[in-house]
CSV table of N, CA and C in Angstrom, one decimal:
chain,number,residue,atom,x,y,z
A,1,UNK,N,98.3,94.8,92.9
A,1,UNK,CA,97.6,94.9,91.6
A,1,UNK,C,97.6,93.6,90.8
A,2,UNK,N,98.6,92.8,91.0
A,2,UNK,CA,98.7,91.6,90.3
A,2,UNK,C,97.6,90.6,90.8
A,3,UNK,N,97.4,90.7,92.1
A,3,UNK,CA,96.3,89.8,92.7
A,3,UNK,C,95.0,90.2,92.1
A,4,UNK,N,94.7,91.5,92.0
A,4,UNK,CA,93.4,92.0,91.5
A,4,UNK,C,93.3,91.5,90.0
A,5,UNK,N,94.4,91.6,89.3
A,5,UNK,CA,94.3,91.2,87.8
A,5,UNK,C,94.1,89.7,87.7
A,6,UNK,N,94.8,88.9,88.5
A,6,UNK,CA,94.6,87.5,88.4
A,6,UNK,C,93.2,87.0,88.8
A,7,UNK,N,92.6,87.8,89.7
A,7,UNK,CA,91.2,87.5,90.1
A,7,UNK,C,90.2,88.1,89.2
A,8,UNK,N,90.6,88.9,88.3
A,8,UNK,CA,89.7,89.5,87.3
A,8,UNK,C,89.0,90.7,87.9
A,9,UNK,N,89.5,91.3,89.0
A,9,UNK,CA,88.9,92.5,89.6
A,9,UNK,C,89.3,93.7,88.8
A,10,UNK,N,88.3,94.6,88.8
A,10,UNK,CA,88.6,96.0,88.2
A,10,UNK,C,88.3,97.0,89.3
A,11,UNK,N,89.3,97.9,89.5
A,11,UNK,CA,89.1,99.0,90.5
A,11,UNK,C,88.4,100.1,89.8
A,12,UNK,N,87.3,100.6,90.4
A,12,UNK,CA,86.6,101.8,89.8
A,12,UNK,C,86.8,102.9,90.8
A,13,UNK,N,87.2,104.0,90.3
A,13,UNK,CA,87.4,105.2,91.2
A,13,UNK,C,86.4,106.3,90.6
A,14,UNK,N,85.7,106.8,91.5
A,14,UNK,CA,84.7,107.9,91.2
A,14,UNK,C,85.4,109.2,91.6
A,15,UNK,N,85.5,110.1,90.6
A,15,UNK,CA,86.1,111.4,90.9
A,15,UNK,C,85.1,112.3,91.6
A,16,UNK,N,85.6,113.2,92.5
A,16,UNK,CA,84.7,114.0,93.3
A,16,UNK,C,84.3,115.4,92.7
A,17,UNK,N,84.5,115.5,91.4
A,17,UNK,CA,84.3,116.9,90.8
A,17,UNK,C,82.8,117.3,90.9
A,18,UNK,N,81.9,116.4,90.6
A,18,UNK,CA,80.5,116.7,90.7
A,18,UNK,C,80.1,117.1,92.1
A,19,UNK,N,80.6,116.3,93.1
A,19,UNK,CA,80.2,116.6,94.5
A,19,UNK,C,80.8,117.9,94.9
A,20,UNK,N,82.0,118.3,94.4
A,20,UNK,CA,82.5,119.6,94.7
A,20,UNK,C,81.6,120.7,94.3
A,21,UNK,N,81.1,120.6,93.0
A,21,UNK,CA,80.1,121.6,92.5
A,21,UNK,C,78.9,121.6,93.4
A,22,UNK,N,78.4,120.4,93.8
A,22,UNK,CA,77.2,120.4,94.6
A,22,UNK,C,77.4,121.0,96.0
A,23,UNK,N,78.5,120.7,96.6
A,23,UNK,CA,78.8,121.3,97.9
A,23,UNK,C,79.0,122.8,97.8
A,24,UNK,N,79.6,123.2,96.6
A,24,UNK,CA,79.8,124.7,96.4
A,24,UNK,C,78.5,125.4,96.4
A,25,UNK,N,77.5,124.8,95.6
A,25,UNK,CA,76.2,125.5,95.6
A,25,UNK,C,75.5,125.5,96.9
A,26,UNK,N,75.7,124.4,97.7
A,26,UNK,CA,75.1,124.3,99.0
A,26,UNK,C,75.8,125.3,99.9
A,27,UNK,N,77.1,125.5,99.8
A,27,UNK,CA,77.8,126.5,100.6
A,27,UNK,C,77.3,128.0,100.3
A,28,UNK,N,77.0,128.2,99.0
A,28,UNK,CA,76.5,129.5,98.6
A,28,UNK,C,75.1,129.8,99.3
A,29,UNK,N,74.3,128.7,99.3
A,29,UNK,CA,73.0,128.9,99.9
A,29,UNK,C,73.2,129.0,101.5
A,30,UNK,N,74.1,128.3,102.0
A,30,UNK,CA,74.4,128.4,103.4
A,30,UNK,C,74.9,129.8,103.8
A,31,UNK,N,75.7,130.4,103.0
A,31,UNK,CA,76.2,131.8,103.2
A,31,UNK,C,75.2,132.9,102.7
A,32,UNK,N,74.1,132.5,102.1
A,32,UNK,CA,73.2,133.4,101.5
A,32,UNK,C,74.0,134.4,100.6
A,33,UNK,N,74.7,133.8,99.7
A,33,UNK,CA,75.6,134.6,98.8
A,33,UNK,C,74.8,135.4,97.8
A,34,UNK,N,75.2,136.7,97.7
A,34,UNK,CA,74.6,137.6,96.8
A,34,UNK,C,75.4,137.6,95.5
A,35,UNK,N,74.8,138.4,94.5
A,35,UNK,CA,75.5,138.4,93.2
A,35,UNK,C,76.9,138.9,93.3
A,36,UNK,N,77.2,139.8,94.2
A,36,UNK,CA,78.6,140.4,94.2
A,36,UNK,C,79.5,139.4,94.8
A,37,UNK,N,79.0,138.4,95.5
A,37,UNK,CA,79.9,137.3,96.1
A,37,UNK,C,80.1,136.2,95.2
A,38,UNK,N,79.4,136.2,94.1
A,38,UNK,CA,79.5,135.0,93.1
A,38,UNK,C,81.0,134.9,92.6
A,39,UNK,N,81.7,136.0,92.4
A,39,UNK,CA,83.0,135.9,91.9
A,39,UNK,C,83.9,135.2,92.9
A,40,UNK,N,83.7,135.5,94.1
A,40,UNK,CA,84.5,134.9,95.2
A,40,UNK,C,84.3,133.4,95.2
A,41,UNK,N,83.0,133.0,95.1
A,41,UNK,CA,82.7,131.5,95.1
A,41,UNK,C,83.2,130.9,93.8
A,42,UNK,N,83.3,131.6,92.7
A,42,UNK,CA,83.8,131.1,91.4
A,42,UNK,C,85.3,130.8,91.6
A,43,UNK,N,86.1,131.7,92.2
A,43,UNK,CA,87.5,131.5,92.5
A,43,UNK,C,87.7,130.3,93.5
A,44,UNK,N,86.8,130.3,94.5
A,44,UNK,CA,86.8,129.2,95.5
A,44,UNK,C,86.6,127.9,94.8
A,45,UNK,N,85.7,127.8,93.8
A,45,UNK,CA,85.5,126.5,93.1
A,45,UNK,C,86.7,126.1,92.3
A,46,UNK,N,87.3,127.1,91.6
A,46,UNK,CA,88.5,126.8,90.8
A,46,UNK,C,89.6,126.3,91.7
A,47,UNK,N,89.8,126.9,92.9
A,47,UNK,CA,90.9,126.4,93.8
A,47,UNK,C,90.5,125.0,94.3
A,48,UNK,N,89.3,124.7,94.6
A,48,UNK,CA,88.8,123.4,95.0
A,48,UNK,C,89.1,122.4,93.9
A,49,UNK,N,88.8,122.7,92.7
A,49,UNK,CA,89.0,121.8,91.6
A,49,UNK,C,90.5,121.5,91.4
A,50,UNK,N,91.3,122.5,91.6
A,50,UNK,CA,92.8,122.3,91.5
A,50,UNK,C,93.2,121.4,92.6
A,51,UNK,N,92.6,121.5,93.8
A,51,UNK,CA,92.9,120.6,94.9
A,51,UNK,C,92.5,119.2,94.6
A,52,UNK,N,91.3,119.0,93.9
A,52,UNK,CA,90.8,117.7,93.5
A,52,UNK,C,91.8,117.1,92.6
A,53,UNK,N,92.4,117.9,91.6
A,53,UNK,CA,93.4,117.4,90.7
A,53,UNK,C,94.6,116.8,91.5
A,54,UNK,N,95.0,117.5,92.5
A,54,UNK,CA,96.1,117.0,93.3
A,54,UNK,C,95.7,115.7,94.1
A,55,UNK,N,94.5,115.7,94.6
A,55,UNK,CA,94.1,114.6,95.4
A,55,UNK,C,94.0,113.3,94.5
A,56,UNK,N,93.6,113.5,93.3
A,56,UNK,CA,93.5,112.4,92.3
A,56,UNK,C,94.8,111.7,92.0
A,57,UNK,N,95.9,112.4,92.3
A,57,UNK,CA,97.2,111.9,92.0
A,57,UNK,C,97.8,111.0,93.2
A,58,UNK,N,97.0,110.9,94.2
A,58,UNK,CA,97.4,110.2,95.4
A,58,UNK,C,96.6,108.9,95.5
A,59,UNK,N,96.7,108.1,96.6
A,59,UNK,CA,96.0,106.9,96.8
A,59,UNK,C,94.6,107.2,97.5
A,60,UNK,N,94.4,108.5,97.8
A,60,UNK,CA,93.1,108.8,98.5
A,60,UNK,C,91.8,108.4,97.7
A,61,UNK,N,91.8,108.5,96.4
A,61,UNK,CA,90.5,108.0,95.7
A,61,UNK,C,90.3,106.5,95.9
A,62,UNK,N,91.3,105.7,96.3
A,62,UNK,CA,91.1,104.3,96.6
A,62,UNK,C,90.7,104.1,98.0
A,63,UNK,N,91.0,105.1,98.9
A,63,UNK,CA,90.7,104.9,100.3
A,63,UNK,C,89.5,105.6,100.9
A,64,UNK,N,89.1,106.6,100.2
A,64,UNK,CA,88.0,107.5,100.7
A,64,UNK,C,86.9,107.7,99.6
A,65,UNK,N,85.7,107.9,100.1
A,65,UNK,CA,84.6,108.1,99.1
A,65,UNK,C,84.7,109.5,98.5
A,66,UNK,N,84.0,109.7,97.4
A,66,UNK,CA,84.1,111.0,96.7
A,66,UNK,C,83.6,112.2,97.5
A,67,UNK,N,82.7,112.0,98.4
A,67,UNK,CA,82.2,113.1,99.2
A,67,UNK,C,83.2,113.6,100.1
A,68,UNK,N,84.0,112.7,100.7
A,68,UNK,CA,85.0,113.1,101.7
A,68,UNK,C,86.2,113.7,100.9
A,69,UNK,N,86.5,113.2,99.7
A,69,UNK,CA,87.5,113.9,98.9
A,69,UNK,C,87.1,115.3,98.5
A,70,UNK,N,85.9,115.5,98.2
A,70,UNK,CA,85.4,116.8,97.8
A,70,UNK,C,85.4,117.7,99.0
A,71,UNK,N,85.0,117.3,100.2
A,71,UNK,CA,85.1,118.1,101.4
A,71,UNK,C,86.5,118.5,101.7
A,72,UNK,N,87.5,117.5,101.5
A,72,UNK,CA,88.9,117.8,101.8
A,72,UNK,C,89.4,118.9,100.8
A,73,UNK,N,89.0,118.8,99.5
A,73,UNK,CA,89.4,119.9,98.6
A,73,UNK,C,88.8,121.2,98.9
A,74,UNK,N,87.5,121.2,99.3
A,74,UNK,CA,86.8,122.4,99.7
A,74,UNK,C,87.4,123.0,101.0
A,75,UNK,N,87.8,122.1,101.9
A,75,UNK,CA,88.5,122.6,103.1
A,75,UNK,C,89.8,123.3,102.8
A,76,UNK,N,90.6,122.7,101.9
A,76,UNK,CA,91.9,123.3,101.6
A,76,UNK,C,91.6,124.6,100.8
A,77,UNK,N,90.6,124.7,100.0
A,77,UNK,CA,90.3,125.9,99.2
A,77,UNK,C,89.8,127.0,100.2
A,78,UNK,N,89.0,126.6,101.2
A,78,UNK,CA,88.5,127.5,102.2
A,78,UNK,C,89.7,128.2,103.0
A,79,UNK,N,90.7,127.4,103.2
A,79,UNK,CA,91.9,127.9,103.9
A,79,UNK,C,92.5,129.1,103.1
A,80,UNK,N,92.4,129.0,101.8
A,80,UNK,CA,93.0,130.1,100.9
A,80,UNK,C,92.0,131.2,100.8
A,81,UNK,N,90.7,131.0,100.6
A,81,UNK,CA,89.8,132.0,100.3
A,81,UNK,C,88.9,132.5,101.5
A,82,UNK,N,88.8,131.6,102.5
A,82,UNK,CA,88.0,132.0,103.7
A,82,UNK,C,86.6,132.4,103.5
A,83,UNK,N,85.8,131.7,102.7
A,83,UNK,CA,84.5,132.1,102.3
A,83,UNK,C,83.5,131.8,103.4
A,84,UNK,N,83.8,130.8,104.3
A,84,UNK,CA,82.8,130.5,105.3
A,84,UNK,C,83.5,129.8,106.5
A,85,UNK,N,82.7,129.7,107.6
A,85,UNK,CA,83.2,128.9,108.8
A,85,UNK,C,82.9,127.4,108.5
A,86,UNK,N,84.0,126.8,108.1
A,86,UNK,CA,83.9,125.4,107.6
A,86,UNK,C,83.4,124.4,108.6
A,87,UNK,N,83.9,124.6,109.9
A,87,UNK,CA,83.4,123.7,110.9
A,87,UNK,C,82.0,123.8,111.2
A,88,UNK,N,81.5,125.0,111.2
A,88,UNK,CA,80.0,125.2,111.4
A,88,UNK,C,79.2,124.7,110.3
A,89,UNK,N,79.7,124.8,109.1
A,89,UNK,CA,79.0,124.3,107.9
A,89,UNK,C,79.0,122.7,108.0
A,90,UNK,N,80.1,122.1,108.4
A,90,UNK,CA,80.0,120.6,108.6
A,90,UNK,C,79.1,120.2,109.7
A,91,UNK,N,79.0,120.9,110.8
A,91,UNK,CA,78.1,120.6,111.8
A,91,UNK,C,76.7,120.6,111.4
A,92,UNK,N,76.3,121.7,110.6
A,92,UNK,CA,74.9,121.8,110.1
A,92,UNK,C,74.7,120.7,109.1
A,93,UNK,N,75.7,120.5,108.2
A,93,UNK,CA,75.5,119.4,107.2
A,93,UNK,C,75.3,118.1,107.8
A,94,UNK,N,76.1,117.7,108.8
A,94,UNK,CA,75.9,116.4,109.4
A,94,UNK,C,74.6,116.3,110.2
A,95,UNK,N,74.1,117.4,110.8
A,95,UNK,CA,72.9,117.3,111.5
A,95,UNK,C,71.7,117.2,110.6
A,96,UNK,N,71.8,117.8,109.4
A,96,UNK,CA,70.7,117.7,108.4
A,96,UNK,C,70.6,116.3,107.9
A,97,UNK,N,71.7,115.6,107.8
A,97,UNK,CA,71.7,114.2,107.2
A,97,UNK,C,71.6,113.1,108.2
A,98,UNK,N,71.6,113.5,109.5
A,98,UNK,CA,71.5,112.5,110.6
A,98,UNK,C,72.6,111.5,110.4
A,99,UNK,N,73.8,112.0,110.2
A,99,UNK,CA,74.9,111.1,109.9
A,99,UNK,C,75.4,110.4,111.2
A,100,UNK,N,75.9,109.2,111.0
A,100,UNK,CA,76.5,108.4,112.1
A,100,UNK,C,77.9,108.9,112.4
A,101,UNK,N,78.5,109.7,111.5
A,101,UNK,CA,79.8,110.3,111.8
A,101,UNK,C,79.7,111.6,112.6
A,102,UNK,N,80.7,111.8,113.4
A,102,UNK,CA,80.7,113.1,114.1
A,102,UNK,C,81.6,114.0,113.3
A,103,UNK,N,81.5,115.3,113.7
A,103,UNK,CA,82.4,116.3,113.0
A,103,UNK,C,83.9,116.0,113.2
A,104,UNK,N,84.2,115.5,114.4
A,104,UNK,CA,85.6,115.2,114.7
A,104,UNK,C,86.1,114.0,113.8
A,105,UNK,N,85.2,113.0,113.6
A,105,UNK,CA,85.6,111.9,112.8
A,105,UNK,C,85.8,112.3,111.3
A,106,UNK,N,84.9,113.2,110.9
A,106,UNK,CA,85.1,113.7,109.5
A,106,UNK,C,86.3,114.5,109.4
A,107,UNK,N,86.6,115.4,110.4
A,107,UNK,CA,87.8,116.2,110.3
A,107,UNK,C,89.1,115.3,110.3
A,108,UNK,N,89.0,114.2,111.0
A,108,UNK,CA,90.2,113.3,111.0
A,108,UNK,C,90.4,112.7,109.6
A,109,UNK,N,89.3,112.3,108.9
A,109,UNK,CA,89.4,111.9,107.5
A,109,UNK,C,90.0,112.9,106.6
A,110,UNK,N,89.5,114.2,106.8
A,110,UNK,CA,90.0,115.3,106.0
A,110,UNK,C,91.5,115.5,106.2
A,111,UNK,N,91.9,115.4,107.5
A,111,UNK,CA,93.3,115.6,107.8
A,111,UNK,C,94.2,114.5,107.2
A,112,UNK,N,93.7,113.3,107.2
A,112,UNK,CA,94.5,112.2,106.6
A,112,UNK,C,94.5,112.3,105.1
A,113,UNK,N,93.5,112.8,104.4
A,113,UNK,CA,93.5,113.1,103.0
A,113,UNK,C,94.6,114.2,102.8
A,114,UNK,N,94.5,115.3,103.6
A,114,UNK,CA,95.5,116.3,103.5
A,114,UNK,C,97.0,115.8,103.6
A,115,UNK,N,97.1,114.9,104.5
A,115,UNK,CA,98.5,114.3,104.7
A,115,UNK,C,98.9,113.5,103.4
A,116,UNK,N,98.0,112.8,102.8
A,116,UNK,CA,98.3,112.1,101.6
A,116,UNK,C,98.7,113.1,100.5
A,117,UNK,N,98.0,114.2,100.4
A,117,UNK,CA,98.3,115.2,99.4
A,117,UNK,C,99.6,115.9,99.7
A,118,UNK,N,99.9,116.1,101.0
A,118,UNK,CA,101.2,116.7,101.4
A,118,UNK,C,102.4,115.8,101.1
A,119,UNK,N,102.2,114.5,101.0
A,119,UNK,CA,103.3,113.6,100.7
A,119,UNK,C,103.4,113.4,99.2
A,120,UNK,N,102.6,114.0,98.4
A,120,UNK,CA,102.6,113.9,96.9
A,120,UNK,C,103.9,114.4,96.3
A,121,UNK,N,104.5,113.6,95.5
A,121,UNK,CA,105.7,114.0,94.8
A,121,UNK,C,105.3,113.9,93.3
A,122,UNK,N,105.4,115.1,92.7
A,122,UNK,CA,105.1,115.1,91.2
A,122,UNK,C,106.4,114.6,90.5
A,123,UNK,N,106.3,113.6,89.6
A,123,UNK,CA,107.5,113.1,88.9
A,123,UNK,C,108.1,114.2,88.0
A,124,UNK,N,109.4,114.1,87.8
A,124,UNK,CA,110.1,115.0,86.9
A,124,UNK,C,109.8,114.6,85.5
A,125,UNK,N,110.3,115.4,84.5
A,125,UNK,CA,110.1,115.1,83.1
A,125,UNK,C,110.9,113.8,82.8
A,126,UNK,N,112.1,113.7,83.4
A,126,UNK,CA,112.9,112.5,83.1
A,126,UNK,C,112.2,111.2,83.7
A,127,UNK,N,111.6,111.3,84.8
A,127,UNK,CA,110.9,110.2,85.4
A,127,UNK,C,109.7,109.8,84.5
A,128,UNK,N,109.0,110.8,84.0
A,128,UNK,CA,107.9,110.6,83.2
A,128,UNK,C,108.2,109.9,81.9
A,129,UNK,N,109.4,110.3,81.3
A,129,UNK,CA,109.9,109.6,80.1
A,129,UNK,C,110.1,108.1,80.4
A,130,UNK,N,110.8,107.9,81.5
A,130,UNK,CA,111.1,106.5,81.9
A,130,UNK,C,109.8,105.7,82.1
A,131,UNK,N,108.8,106.3,82.8
A,131,UNK,CA,107.5,105.6,83.0
A,131,UNK,C,106.8,105.4,81.7
A,132,UNK,N,106.9,106.4,80.8
A,132,UNK,CA,106.2,106.3,79.5
A,132,UNK,C,106.8,105.1,78.7
A,133,UNK,N,108.2,105.0,78.7
A,133,UNK,CA,108.8,103.8,78.0
A,133,UNK,C,108.3,102.5,78.6
A,134,UNK,N,108.3,102.4,79.9
A,134,UNK,CA,107.8,101.2,80.5
A,134,UNK,C,106.4,100.9,80.1
A,135,UNK,N,105.5,101.9,80.1
A,135,UNK,CA,104.1,101.7,79.7
A,135,UNK,C,104.0,101.2,78.3
A,136,UNK,N,104.8,101.8,77.4
A,136,UNK,CA,104.8,101.4,76.0
A,136,UNK,C,105.2,100.0,75.9
A,137,UNK,N,106.2,99.5,76.6
A,137,UNK,CA,106.6,98.2,76.6
A,137,UNK,C,105.6,97.2,77.1
A,138,UNK,N,104.8,97.7,78.0
A,138,UNK,CA,103.6,96.8,78.5
A,138,UNK,C,102.6,96.7,77.5
A,139,UNK,N,102.3,97.8,76.7
A,139,UNK,CA,101.3,97.8,75.7
A,139,UNK,C,101.7,96.9,74.5
A,140,UNK,N,103.0,96.9,74.2
A,140,UNK,CA,103.5,96.2,73.0
A,140,UNK,C,104.6,95.3,73.4
A,141,UNK,N,104.3,94.1,73.7
A,141,UNK,CA,105.3,93.1,74.2
A,141,UNK,C,106.4,92.9,73.1
A,142,UNK,N,106.0,93.0,71.8
A,142,UNK,CA,107.0,92.8,70.7
A,142,UNK,C,108.1,93.8,70.8
A,143,UNK,N,107.9,94.9,71.3
A,143,UNK,CA,109.0,95.9,71.4
A,143,UNK,C,110.0,95.5,72.4
A,144,UNK,N,109.7,94.6,73.4
A,144,UNK,CA,110.7,94.1,74.3
A,144,UNK,C,111.7,93.2,73.6
A,145,UNK,N,111.2,92.4,72.6
A,145,UNK,CA,112.1,91.6,71.8
A,145,UNK,C,113.0,92.5,71.0
A,146,UNK,N,112.5,93.6,70.5
A,146,UNK,CA,113.4,94.5,69.7
A,146,UNK,C,114.4,95.1,70.6
A,147,UNK,N,114.0,95.5,71.8
A,147,UNK,CA,115.0,96.0,72.8
A,147,UNK,C,116.1,95.0,73.1
A,148,UNK,N,115.7,93.8,73.3
A,148,UNK,CA,116.7,92.8,73.7
A,148,UNK,C,117.7,92.6,72.5
A,149,UNK,N,117.2,92.6,71.3
A,149,UNK,CA,118.1,92.4,70.1
A,149,UNK,C,119.0,93.6,70.1
A,150,UNK,N,118.5,94.8,70.3
A,150,UNK,CA,119.3,96.0,70.3
A,150,UNK,C,120.4,96.0,71.3
A,151,UNK,N,120.0,95.5,72.5
A,151,UNK,CA,121.0,95.4,73.6
A,151,UNK,C,122.1,94.3,73.3
A,152,UNK,N,121.7,93.2,72.6
A,152,UNK,CA,122.7,92.2,72.3
A,152,UNK,C,123.7,92.8,71.2
A,153,UNK,N,123.1,93.5,70.2
A,153,UNK,CA,124.0,94.1,69.2
A,153,UNK,C,124.9,95.1,69.8
A,154,UNK,N,124.5,95.9,70.7
A,154,UNK,CA,125.4,96.9,71.4
A,154,UNK,C,126.4,96.2,72.2
A,155,UNK,N,126.1,95.2,72.9
A,155,UNK,CA,127.1,94.4,73.7
A,155,UNK,C,128.1,93.8,72.8
A,156,UNK,N,127.6,93.2,71.7
A,156,UNK,CA,128.5,92.6,70.7
A,156,UNK,C,129.4,93.6,70.1
A,157,UNK,N,128.9,94.8,69.8
A,157,UNK,CA,129.8,95.9,69.2
A,157,UNK,C,130.8,96.3,70.2
A,158,UNK,N,130.4,96.5,71.5
A,158,UNK,CA,131.4,96.9,72.5
A,158,UNK,C,132.4,95.9,72.7
A,159,UNK,N,132.1,94.6,72.7
A,159,UNK,CA,133.1,93.5,72.8
A,159,UNK,C,134.0,93.5,71.6
A,160,UNK,N,133.4,93.7,70.4
A,160,UNK,CA,134.2,93.7,69.2
A,160,UNK,C,135.2,94.9,69.2
A,161,UNK,N,134.7,96.1,69.6
A,161,UNK,CA,135.6,97.3,69.5
A,161,UNK,C,136.7,97.1,70.6
A,162,UNK,N,136.4,96.5,71.7
A,162,UNK,CA,137.4,96.3,72.8
A,162,UNK,C,138.5,95.3,72.3
A,163,UNK,N,138.1,94.3,71.6
A,163,UNK,CA,139.1,93.3,71.1
A,163,UNK,C,139.8,93.9,70.0
A,164,UNK,N,139.2,94.7,69.2
A,164,UNK,CA,139.9,95.4,68.1
A,164,UNK,C,141.0,96.3,68.6
A,165,UNK,N,140.6,97.0,69.7
A,165,UNK,CA,141.6,98.0,70.3
A,165,UNK,C,142.8,97.3,70.9
A,166,UNK,N,142.5,96.1,71.5
A,166,UNK,CA,143.6,95.3,72.1
A,166,UNK,C,144.5,94.8,70.9
A,167,UNK,N,143.9,94.4,69.8
A,167,UNK,CA,144.7,93.9,68.7
A,167,UNK,C,145.5,95.0,68.0
A,168,UNK,N,145.0,96.3,68.1
A,168,UNK,CA,145.7,97.4,67.5
A,168,UNK,C,146.9,97.8,68.4
A,169,UNK,N,146.8,97.5,69.7
A,169,UNK,CA,147.9,97.8,70.6
A,169,UNK,C,149.1,96.9,70.4
A,170,UNK,N,148.8,95.7,70.0
A,170,UNK,CA,149.8,94.6,69.9
A,170,UNK,C,150.6,94.7,68.7
C-alpha cells in the first residue's frame, strides 16, 4: 500500500451488489419463475447479498471482477436454497456470451473466492477498538504527540513512586 500511495495510485473496488441483482433476475427468467416462487428468489437474493458482504471483507474484490464475485455469492446462496442447477445455468450463460472462459475455469475462480471467504476471520471487539485507535492516530497526527507526553508522564510517575517506596523502606 505504501508503494501505491507514494506513486499516487488509488485502488478502486467495484462492489458486486448490482450484478447480483441482475443475475438473480436472469436466473428467475432461466427457471421461468412464477409468482409463488418469487418468495424463494427473494430469500435467495438476501442470502446472496449476505455472502457479498462477507466477500467484501476479503481480498477477493482486489483480485476478481465484480461479475465473478457475484457468481460466487450466488453459488454459495444456491447451495443453501437450491433454486436451480447452477452448473447448467453457467453453461448456458457462457454459451450466450461466447465467453473465452470455460465452465471449469469459472468454477475454479468461484472455488478460490470461496477459499478466501473460508479463511475470513472477523475481528473481535477488542481488536476493533485497537484498530480504531490506530486509525484515529493516523487521521490526527497531533494525538500521537499527546500520547507520547502521556507515556512520559506515566513513566516519570512510576519511577517517582518506585524511588519514593525505596526511600520509605530506608
